[in-house]
mmCIF file of C-alpha atoms and ligand atoms in Angstrom:
data_model
loop_
_atom_site.group_PDB
_atom_site.id
_atom_site.type_symbol
_atom_site.label_atom_id
_atom_site.label_comp_id
_atom_site.label_asym_id
_atom_site.label_seq_id
_atom_site.Cartn_x
_atom_site.Cartn_y
_atom_site.Cartn_z
ATOM 1 C CA MET V 1 -118.633 151.177 191.477
ATOM 2 C CA LEU V 2 -119.667 149.901 194.900
ATOM 3 C CA THR V 3 -123.134 149.492 195.960
ATOM 4 C CA THR V 4 -123.846 150.751 199.637
ATOM 5 C CA ASP V 5 -123.960 146.975 200.730
ATOM 6 C CA GLU V 6 -120.770 146.324 199.343
ATOM 7 C CA ALA V 7 -119.112 149.177 200.841
ATOM 8 C CA PHE V 8 -120.517 148.312 204.238
ATOM 9 C CA ARG V 9 -119.184 144.697 203.924
ATOM 10 C CA LYS V 10 -115.694 146.009 203.030
ATOM 11 C CA PHE V 11 -115.895 148.416 205.868
ATOM 12 C CA LYS V 12 -116.795 145.748 208.277
ATOM 13 C CA SER V 13 -113.971 143.456 207.154
ATOM 14 C CA ARG V 14 -111.459 146.294 207.452
ATOM 15 C CA LEU V 15 -112.456 146.777 211.103
ATOM 16 C CA GLU V 16 -111.881 142.899 211.617
ATOM 17 C CA LEU V 17 -109.004 141.740 213.885
ATOM 18 C CA ASN V 18 -106.559 139.795 211.485
ATOM 19 C CA ASP V 19 -103.966 137.287 212.255
ATOM 20 C CA ARG V 20 -100.954 139.551 211.910
ATOM 21 C CA GLU V 21 -102.547 142.086 214.331
ATOM 22 C CA GLN V 22 -103.255 139.227 216.885
ATOM 23 C CA GLN V 23 -99.586 138.073 216.452
ATOM 24 C CA ASN V 24 -98.365 141.612 217.128
ATOM 25 C CA ALA V 25 -100.537 141.992 220.222
ATOM 26 C CA SER V 26 -99.352 138.683 221.483
ATOM 27 C CA THR V 27 -95.579 139.797 220.894
ATOM 28 C CA ARG V 28 -96.359 142.876 222.762
ATOM 29 C CA GLN V 29 -98.162 141.211 225.593
ATOM 30 C CA ASN V 30 -95.122 138.713 226.040
ATOM 31 C CA GLU V 31 -92.776 141.577 225.877
ATOM 32 C CA VAL V 32 -94.513 143.742 228.543
ATOM 33 C CA ARG V 33 -95.090 140.507 230.809
ATOM 34 C CA ASP V 34 -91.382 139.378 230.541
ATOM 35 C CA TYR V 35 -90.527 142.664 231.925
ATOM 36 C CA LEU V 36 -93.162 143.106 234.539
ATOM 37 C CA VAL V 37 -92.568 139.610 235.902
ATOM 38 C CA THR V 38 -89.171 140.741 237.189
ATOM 39 C CA LYS V 39 -90.760 143.651 239.071
ATOM 40 C CA PHE V 40 -93.876 142.258 240.394
ATOM 41 C CA ALA V 41 -95.108 138.836 241.695
ATOM 42 C CA ILE V 42 -97.460 138.027 238.818
ATOM 43 C CA ALA V 43 -99.485 134.878 238.718
ATOM 44 C CA ASN V 44 -100.505 135.270 234.888
ATOM 45 C CA SER V 45 -101.469 137.737 232.363
ATOM 46 C CA PHE V 46 -104.169 137.836 229.488
ATOM 47 C CA LEU V 47 -105.500 140.063 226.737
ATOM 48 C CA THR V 48 -108.923 140.977 227.491
ATOM 49 C CA GLY V 49 -111.578 144.008 226.980
ATOM 50 C CA SER V 50 -113.075 144.853 223.552
ATOM 51 C CA TYR V 51 -110.082 143.279 221.911
ATOM 52 C CA LYS V 52 -110.482 139.924 223.123
ATOM 53 C CA ARG V 53 -114.234 140.211 222.533
ATOM 54 C CA HIS V 54 -113.642 141.609 218.933
ATOM 55 C CA THR V 55 -115.341 144.757 219.561
ATOM 56 C CA LYS V 56 -112.460 146.939 219.507
ATOM 57 C CA THR V 57 -112.330 149.391 216.527
ATOM 58 C CA LYS V 58 -109.291 150.440 214.379
ATOM 59 C CA PRO V 59 -106.560 151.502 214.593
ATOM 60 C CA LEU V 60 -106.009 149.076 217.309
ATOM 61 C CA LYS V 61 -104.969 151.066 220.505
ATOM 62 C CA ASP V 62 -105.266 150.651 224.257
ATOM 63 C CA ILE V 63 -105.372 146.737 224.268
ATOM 64 C CA ASP V 64 -106.246 145.676 227.855
ATOM 65 C CA ILE V 65 -103.882 143.351 229.539
ATOM 66 C CA PHE V 66 -104.887 142.191 232.934
ATOM 67 C CA PHE V 67 -101.759 141.345 235.169
ATOM 68 C CA VAL V 68 -103.045 138.987 237.867
ATOM 69 C CA LEU V 69 -100.895 139.627 241.048
ATOM 70 C CA LYS V 70 -100.073 136.827 243.361
ATOM 71 C CA ASP V 71 -101.273 136.608 246.800
ATOM 72 C CA SER V 72 -97.848 137.913 247.970
ATOM 73 C CA GLU V 73 -98.865 141.344 246.447
ATOM 74 C CA LYS V 74 -102.201 141.555 248.305
ATOM 75 C CA ASP V 75 -101.220 144.323 250.656
ATOM 76 C CA TYR V 76 -101.847 146.553 247.484
ATOM 77 C CA LYS V 77 -105.629 145.876 248.105
ATOM 78 C CA ASP V 78 -105.296 147.657 251.479
ATOM 79 C CA LYS V 79 -103.808 150.659 249.958
ATOM 80 C CA ALA V 80 -105.442 153.344 247.715
ATOM 81 C CA PRO V 81 -105.566 152.353 244.025
ATOM 82 C CA SER V 82 -103.216 155.189 243.328
ATOM 83 C CA VAL V 83 -100.344 153.075 244.998
ATOM 84 C CA VAL V 84 -100.415 150.162 242.431
ATOM 85 C CA ILE V 85 -101.091 152.539 239.469
ATOM 86 C CA GLY V 86 -98.089 154.538 240.556
ATOM 87 C CA ASP V 87 -95.758 151.561 241.006
ATOM 88 C CA PHE V 88 -96.916 150.076 237.674
ATOM 89 C CA HIS V 89 -96.188 153.515 236.180
ATOM 90 C CA LYS V 90 -92.839 153.970 237.652
ATOM 91 C CA ALA V 91 -91.670 150.331 236.499
ATOM 92 C CA LEU V 92 -92.972 150.895 233.023
ATOM 93 C CA VAL V 93 -91.323 154.131 232.642
ATOM 94 C CA ASP V 94 -87.950 152.604 233.573
ATOM 95 C CA LYS V 95 -88.434 150.366 230.479
ATOM 96 C CA TYR V 96 -90.453 152.411 228.071
ATOM 97 C CA GLY V 97 -89.494 156.042 228.965
ATOM 98 C CA GLU V 98 -91.569 158.821 230.467
ATOM 99 C CA LYS V 99 -93.038 159.939 227.144
ATOM 100 C CA ALA V 100 -94.473 156.437 226.182
ATOM 101 C CA VAL V 101 -96.090 155.882 229.680
ATOM 102 C CA ARG V 102 -99.412 157.340 231.147
ATOM 103 C CA LYS V 103 -101.367 156.979 234.186
ATOM 104 C CA GLN V 104 -105.328 156.219 233.622
ATOM 105 C CA ALA V 105 -107.780 155.628 235.972
ATOM 106 C CA ARG V 106 -107.637 151.877 236.039
ATOM 107 C CA SER V 107 -104.583 151.065 234.086
ATOM 108 C CA VAL V 108 -101.084 152.379 232.884
ATOM 109 C CA ASN V 109 -101.007 153.091 229.196
ATOM 110 C CA VAL V 110 -97.801 152.075 227.127
ATOM 111 C CA ASP V 111 -97.686 153.763 223.716
ATOM 112 C CA PHE V 112 -95.306 151.947 221.093
ATOM 113 C CA GLY V 113 -94.802 154.948 218.953
ATOM 114 C CA VAL V 114 -96.382 153.256 215.919
ATOM 115 C CA VAL V 115 -97.463 155.815 213.118
ATOM 116 C CA VAL V 116 -100.956 155.797 211.666
ATOM 117 C CA ASP V 117 -101.365 156.816 208.001
ATOM 118 C CA ALA V 118 -103.870 158.628 206.395
ATOM 119 C CA GLU V 119 -106.117 155.574 205.741
ATOM 120 C CA ASP V 120 -105.995 154.747 209.484
ATOM 121 C CA ASN V 121 -103.654 151.800 208.890
ATOM 122 C CA THR V 122 -100.608 150.832 210.896
ATOM 123 C CA GLU V 123 -98.945 147.984 208.962
ATOM 124 C CA TYR V 124 -100.800 145.446 211.382
ATOM 125 C CA ARG V 125 -99.361 146.838 214.596
ATOM 126 C CA ILE V 126 -100.962 147.719 217.576
ATOM 127 C CA LEU V 127 -100.406 151.349 218.796
ATOM 128 C CA SER V 128 -100.626 150.830 222.707
ATOM 129 C CA VAL V 129 -101.602 148.578 225.763
ATOM 130 C CA ASP V 130 -103.501 149.292 228.901
ATOM 131 C CA VAL V 131 -101.677 147.527 231.622
ATOM 132 C CA VAL V 132 -104.455 146.716 234.324
ATOM 133 C CA PRO V 133 -103.130 145.322 237.552
ATOM 134 C CA ALA V 134 -105.608 142.667 238.784
ATOM 135 C CA PHE V 135 -106.401 140.348 241.658
ATOM 136 C CA ALA V 136 -108.507 137.385 241.235
ATOM 137 C CA SER V 137 -111.356 137.196 243.370
ATOM 138 C CA GLY V 138 -113.471 133.884 242.808
ATOM 139 C CA ASP V 139 -114.715 134.197 239.127
ATOM 140 C CA ASP V 140 -114.182 137.889 239.340
ATOM 141 C CA TYR V 141 -111.189 140.156 239.356
ATOM 142 C CA GLU V 142 -110.607 143.178 241.525
ATOM 143 C CA ILE V 143 -108.924 146.288 239.694
ATOM 144 C CA PRO V 144 -107.971 149.619 240.937
ATOM 145 C CA ASP V 145 -109.977 152.557 240.090
ATOM 146 C CA THR V 146 -108.368 155.920 240.870
ATOM 147 C CA ASP V 147 -111.543 157.815 239.658
ATOM 148 C CA ASN V 148 -113.490 156.314 242.620
ATOM 149 C CA GLY V 149 -110.511 155.861 244.873
ATOM 150 C CA LYS V 150 -111.490 152.042 245.267
ATOM 151 C CA TRP V 151 -110.942 148.571 244.029
ATOM 152 C CA ILE V 152 -113.628 147.619 241.793
ATOM 153 C CA LYS V 153 -115.016 144.072 240.701
ATOM 154 C CA THR V 154 -115.115 143.126 237.124
ATOM 155 C CA ASN V 155 -115.636 139.812 235.201
ATOM 156 C CA PRO V 156 -114.500 139.934 231.619
ATOM 157 C CA LYS V 157 -116.058 136.565 231.003
ATOM 158 C CA ILE V 158 -119.590 137.827 231.683
ATOM 159 C CA HIS V 159 -119.099 140.809 229.140
ATOM 160 C CA ALA V 160 -117.657 138.303 226.648
ATOM 161 C CA ASP V 161 -120.610 136.054 226.975
ATOM 162 C CA LYS V 162 -123.289 138.807 226.672
ATOM 163 C CA ALA V 163 -121.425 140.070 223.561
ATOM 164 C CA THR V 164 -121.485 136.600 221.993
ATOM 165 C CA ALA V 165 -125.195 136.112 222.960
ATOM 166 C CA ALA V 166 -126.078 139.623 221.317
ATOM 167 C CA HIS V 167 -124.001 138.752 218.375
ATOM 168 C CA GLN V 168 -125.820 135.502 217.814
ATOM 169 C CA ALA V 169 -129.051 136.899 218.303
ATOM 170 C CA PHE V 170 -128.447 139.441 215.519
ATOM 171 C CA SER V 171 -127.232 137.185 212.785
ATOM 172 C CA ASN V 172 -123.688 137.474 213.529
ATOM 173 C CA GLU V 173 -123.932 141.307 212.531
ATOM 174 C CA TRP V 174 -123.722 142.754 216.165
ATOM 175 C CA LYS V 175 -119.910 142.883 216.704
ATOM 176 C CA GLY V 176 -119.606 144.403 213.310
ATOM 177 C CA LEU V 177 -121.978 147.202 213.996
ATOM 178 C CA VAL V 178 -120.478 148.049 217.323
ATOM 179 C CA ARG V 179 -116.904 148.125 215.868
ATOM 180 C CA MET V 180 -118.487 150.776 213.141
ATOM 181 C CA VAL V 181 -120.140 153.075 215.756
ATOM 182 C CA LYS V 182 -116.978 152.892 217.727
ATOM 183 C CA TYR V 183 -115.093 153.864 214.687
ATOM 184 C CA TRP V 184 -117.548 156.935 214.314
ATOM 185 C CA ASN V 185 -116.745 157.828 217.861
ATOM 186 C CA ASN V 186 -113.001 158.048 217.169
ATOM 187 C CA ASN V 187 -113.476 160.188 213.968
ATOM 188 C CA PRO V 188 -111.067 163.203 214.513
ATOM 189 C CA ARG V 189 -113.941 165.497 213.196
ATOM 190 C CA HIS V 190 -115.325 165.460 216.684
ATOM 191 C CA GLY V 191 -112.092 167.197 217.910
ATOM 192 C CA SER V 192 -110.014 165.602 220.715
ATOM 193 C CA ASP V 193 -112.986 164.547 222.892
ATOM 194 C CA LYS V 194 -114.975 161.541 221.645
ATOM 195 C CA PRO V 195 -118.747 161.999 221.699
ATOM 196 C CA VAL V 196 -119.354 158.986 223.998
ATOM 197 C CA LYS V 197 -116.745 158.255 226.795
ATOM 198 C CA PRO V 198 -115.846 155.451 227.525
ATOM 199 C CA SER V 199 -116.446 153.909 224.090
ATOM 200 C CA PHE V 200 -117.211 150.618 226.117
ATOM 201 C CA LEU V 201 -120.557 152.528 226.843
ATOM 202 C CA LEU V 202 -121.436 152.146 223.176
ATOM 203 C CA GLU V 203 -121.174 148.472 223.348
ATOM 204 C CA VAL V 204 -123.005 148.261 226.524
ATOM 205 C CA MET V 205 -125.831 150.346 225.319
ATOM 206 C CA ALA V 206 -125.734 148.241 221.987
ATOM 207 C CA LEU V 207 -126.589 145.211 223.907
ATOM 208 C CA GLN V 208 -130.043 146.811 224.300
ATOM 209 C CA CYS V 209 -130.118 149.206 221.463
ATOM 210 C CA LEU V 210 -129.773 146.786 218.787
ATOM 211 C CA TYR V 211 -133.098 144.751 218.986
ATOM 212 C CA GLY V 212 -135.710 143.175 216.742
ATOM 213 C CA GLY V 213 -133.111 141.019 214.887
ATOM 214 C CA TRP V 214 -130.993 142.028 211.857
ATOM 215 C CA GLN V 215 -133.197 143.308 208.980
ATOM 216 C CA GLY V 216 -130.575 142.741 206.312
ATOM 217 C CA ARG V 217 -129.352 146.246 205.480
ATOM 218 C CA PHE V 218 -126.374 147.988 207.217
ATOM 219 C CA ASP V 219 -127.376 151.264 206.210
ATOM 220 C CA TYR V 220 -130.977 151.094 207.975
ATOM 221 C CA GLU V 221 -129.512 149.354 211.037
ATOM 222 C CA ILE V 222 -126.786 152.122 211.413
ATOM 223 C CA GLU V 223 -129.410 155.017 211.073
ATOM 224 C CA GLY V 224 -131.781 153.269 213.691
ATOM 225 C CA LEU V 225 -128.885 152.493 215.957
ATOM 226 C CA PHE V 226 -127.549 156.023 216.134
ATOM 227 C CA SER V 227 -131.116 157.354 216.645
ATOM 228 C CA THR V 228 -131.806 154.959 219.547
ATOM 229 C CA LEU V 229 -128.327 155.679 220.942
ATOM 230 C CA ALA V 230 -129.325 159.328 221.078
ATOM 231 C CA ASP V 231 -132.655 158.587 222.516
ATOM 232 C CA ARG V 232 -130.981 156.845 225.361
ATOM 233 C CA ILE V 233 -127.755 158.442 225.983
ATOM 234 C CA PHE V 234 -129.163 160.213 229.313
ATOM 235 C CA ASP V 235 -130.186 156.679 230.756
ATOM 236 C CA THR V 236 -128.167 155.137 233.558
ATOM 237 C CA TRP V 237 -126.302 152.223 232.058
ATOM 238 C CA ALA V 238 -125.092 149.630 234.737
ATOM 239 C CA ASP V 239 -122.281 147.358 234.230
ATOM 240 C CA PRO V 240 -123.760 144.447 232.272
ATOM 241 C CA ALA V 241 -122.190 142.109 234.763
ATOM 242 C CA GLY V 242 -123.600 143.882 237.689
ATOM 243 C CA LEU V 243 -120.197 144.257 239.547
ATOM 244 C CA GLY V 244 -118.646 147.767 238.812
ATOM 245 C CA PRO V 245 -119.915 151.410 238.721
ATOM 246 C CA PRO V 246 -122.285 152.354 236.136
ATOM 247 C CA ILE V 247 -120.701 152.571 232.651
ATOM 248 C CA SER V 248 -122.483 155.906 232.160
ATOM 249 C CA ASP V 249 -120.756 157.387 235.127
ATOM 250 C CA GLY V 250 -117.850 158.606 232.509
ATOM 251 C CA MET V 251 -119.917 161.699 231.309
ATOM 252 C CA ASP V 252 -121.385 164.525 233.087
ATOM 253 C CA ALA V 253 -124.806 166.207 231.740
ATOM 254 C CA THR V 254 -123.152 168.678 229.440
ATOM 255 C CA ARG V 255 -121.082 165.821 228.031
ATOM 256 C CA LYS V 256 -124.038 163.842 227.446
ATOM 257 C CA GLN V 257 -125.975 166.466 225.708
ATOM 258 C CA ARG V 258 -123.136 166.885 223.442
ATOM 259 C CA ALA V 259 -123.275 163.108 222.728
ATOM 260 C CA ARG V 260 -126.850 163.105 222.095
ATOM 261 C CA ASP V 261 -126.627 166.142 219.583
ATOM 262 C CA LEU V 262 -123.670 164.290 217.763
ATOM 263 C CA LEU V 263 -125.494 160.848 217.703
ATOM 264 C CA LEU V 264 -128.734 162.515 216.307
ATOM 265 C CA ALA V 265 -126.751 164.527 213.633
ATOM 266 C CA ALA V 266 -125.112 161.149 212.779
ATOM 267 C CA SER V 267 -128.565 159.514 212.414
ATOM 268 C CA ARG V 268 -129.595 162.324 210.183
ATOM 269 C CA GLU V 269 -126.388 162.116 208.046
ATOM 270 C CA ALA V 270 -127.115 158.412 207.620
ATOM 271 C CA ARG V 271 -130.733 159.219 206.422
ATOM 272 C CA SER V 272 -129.276 161.442 203.865
ATOM 273 C CA ALA V 273 -126.788 158.966 202.721
ATOM 274 C CA ILE V 274 -129.467 156.514 202.330
ATOM 275 C CA ASN V 275 -131.574 159.140 200.279
ATOM 276 C CA LEU V 276 -128.764 159.961 197.965
ATOM 277 C CA ALA V 277 -128.415 156.225 197.061
ATOM 278 C CA LYS V 278 -132.131 156.229 196.471
ATOM 279 C CA GLN V 279 -131.834 158.912 193.988
ATOM 280 C CA GLY V 280 -129.190 156.994 192.177
ATOM 281 C CA ARG V 281 -126.373 159.092 193.375
ATOM 282 C CA ASN V 282 -124.201 156.154 194.627
ATOM 283 C CA GLY V 283 -120.873 158.035 194.415
ATOM 284 C CA ASP V 284 -122.293 160.857 196.665
ATOM 285 C CA ALA V 285 -123.759 158.297 199.138
ATOM 286 C CA LEU V 286 -120.517 156.646 199.531
ATOM 287 C CA LYS V 287 -118.895 159.941 200.164
ATOM 288 C CA ALA V 288 -121.479 160.928 202.808
ATOM 289 C CA TRP V 289 -120.872 157.443 204.633
ATOM 290 C CA ARG V 290 -117.152 158.126 204.485
ATOM 291 C CA THR V 291 -117.521 161.538 206.153
ATOM 292 C CA LEU V 292 -119.713 160.264 208.697
ATOM 293 C CA PHE V 293 -117.336 157.207 209.634
ATOM 294 C CA GLY V 294 -113.816 158.146 208.551
ATOM 295 C CA PRO V 295 -111.233 157.011 206.038
ATOM 296 C CA LYS V 296 -111.791 153.184 206.440
ATOM 297 C CA PHE V 297 -115.233 153.410 204.857
ATOM 298 C CA PRO V 298 -114.437 152.568 201.203
ATOM 299 C CA LEU V 299 -115.328 154.750 198.095
ATOM 300 C CA SER V 300 -114.298 151.975 195.787
HETATM 301 N N1 ATP E 401 -117.517 150.189 235.054
HETATM 302 C C1 ATP E 401 -117.090 149.035 234.978
HETATM 303 N N2 ATP E 401 -117.300 147.914 235.809
HETATM 304 C C2 ATP E 401 -116.952 146.732 235.481
HETATM 305 N N3 ATP E 401 -116.056 146.351 234.523
HETATM 306 C C3 ATP E 401 -115.868 147.496 233.632
HETATM 307 C C4 ATP E 401 -116.255 148.716 233.738
HETATM 308 N N4 ATP E 401 -115.611 149.384 232.767
HETATM 309 C C5 ATP E 401 -115.110 148.590 231.930
HETATM 310 N N5 ATP E 401 -115.015 147.343 232.407
HETATM 311 C C6 ATP E 401 -114.350 146.138 231.857
HETATM 312 O O1 ATP E 401 -113.050 146.558 231.640
HETATM 313 C C7 ATP E 401 -112.771 146.401 230.153
HETATM 314 C C8 ATP E 401 -111.815 147.392 229.702
HETATM 315 O O2 ATP E 401 -112.501 148.784 229.663
HETATM 316 P P1 ATP E 401 -112.228 149.750 228.642
HETATM 317 O O3 ATP E 401 -112.825 150.924 229.039
HETATM 318 O O4 ATP E 401 -110.877 149.590 228.168
HETATM 319 O O5 ATP E 401 -113.366 149.054 227.580
HETATM 320 P P2 ATP E 401 -113.108 148.431 226.130
HETATM 321 O O6 ATP E 401 -114.354 147.326 226.279
HETATM 322 O O7 ATP E 401 -112.065 147.546 226.071
HETATM 323 O O8 ATP E 401 -113.383 149.410 225.011
HETATM 324 P P3 ATP E 401 -112.213 150.081 224.213
HETATM 325 O O9 ATP E 401 -112.582 149.479 222.956
HETATM 326 O O10 ATP E 401 -112.545 151.655 224.348
HETATM 327 O O11 ATP E 401 -110.970 149.737 224.865
HETATM 328 C C9 ATP E 401 -114.136 146.351 229.686
HETATM 329 O O12 ATP E 401 -114.168 145.622 228.542
HETATM 330 C C10 ATP E 401 -115.004 145.586 230.420
HETATM 331 O O13 ATP E 401 -114.758 144.303 230.581
HETATM 332 MG MG1 MG E 402 -110.189 148.538 226.389
#
């Protein structure tokens, strides 16, 4: 039987991005780009967000692609963000169909209709992409935000550099822990609403909530992380790049209270799983971790 440590290592590797998935993401990016360049003046496009930083969890969905528009499209910036989102939506509906395409606050989501099995596997295919219209602005980008009714600034490079620094300061275990907590956040046991929204907030919080260095044990780190996240979910969490609106703006007080309760419950469940292993009940401990996280946590 697996020890808790072996199970966590297997879990971590199951949440890692592999070559076949990257190949599929790249193929999808090219496909969407080859179409969109026929509709808009696009300077370039690139895969970004948590996917690019290796902090995205499985199954791979909502992979962010920035479509950097040329200067000739700059009239969009004088219009409400809903205009560019509406035009991208319309263009993508023409190719992918009404059912597969959805407007979001800062992007248009395209779903490829990939089926997820009971173990959360997808045969190495990505489920969907978030198409983000963007304008370059010095080293930053401006993207539409229909929640605020404004164009907001963002800087993927600063977010990536902060994640890399945190990862290195944590014996290269930080990104794995972030993917695990984001996987917990997606567990269907929470119902259709994730405890923490947006899930980027978990990564932003982890920049500060994982401190003191890696102590060598996944179980204790996870228990402590859930507990610190619960303690600090009511704080205001600014954009780590200091450009966009606070990342914590996505939840109202009721939603934060629910997140706190669920994070606290998660830390208590982690504690019981640790205790089960201490009592020599290893199989029960693995089952408890699997209930907490979901089917990618291995039992064998
Ligand atoms: N409030 C914000 N201000 C500035 N940039 C932001 C803000 N929110 C998100 N971003 C940037 O946009 C990217 C995409 O946002 P998104 O909400 O998809 O997060 P994500 O990190 O990709 O997480 P997920 O795994 O949920 O997709 C983020 O990775 C971050 O770089
Ligand atoms: Mg994303």
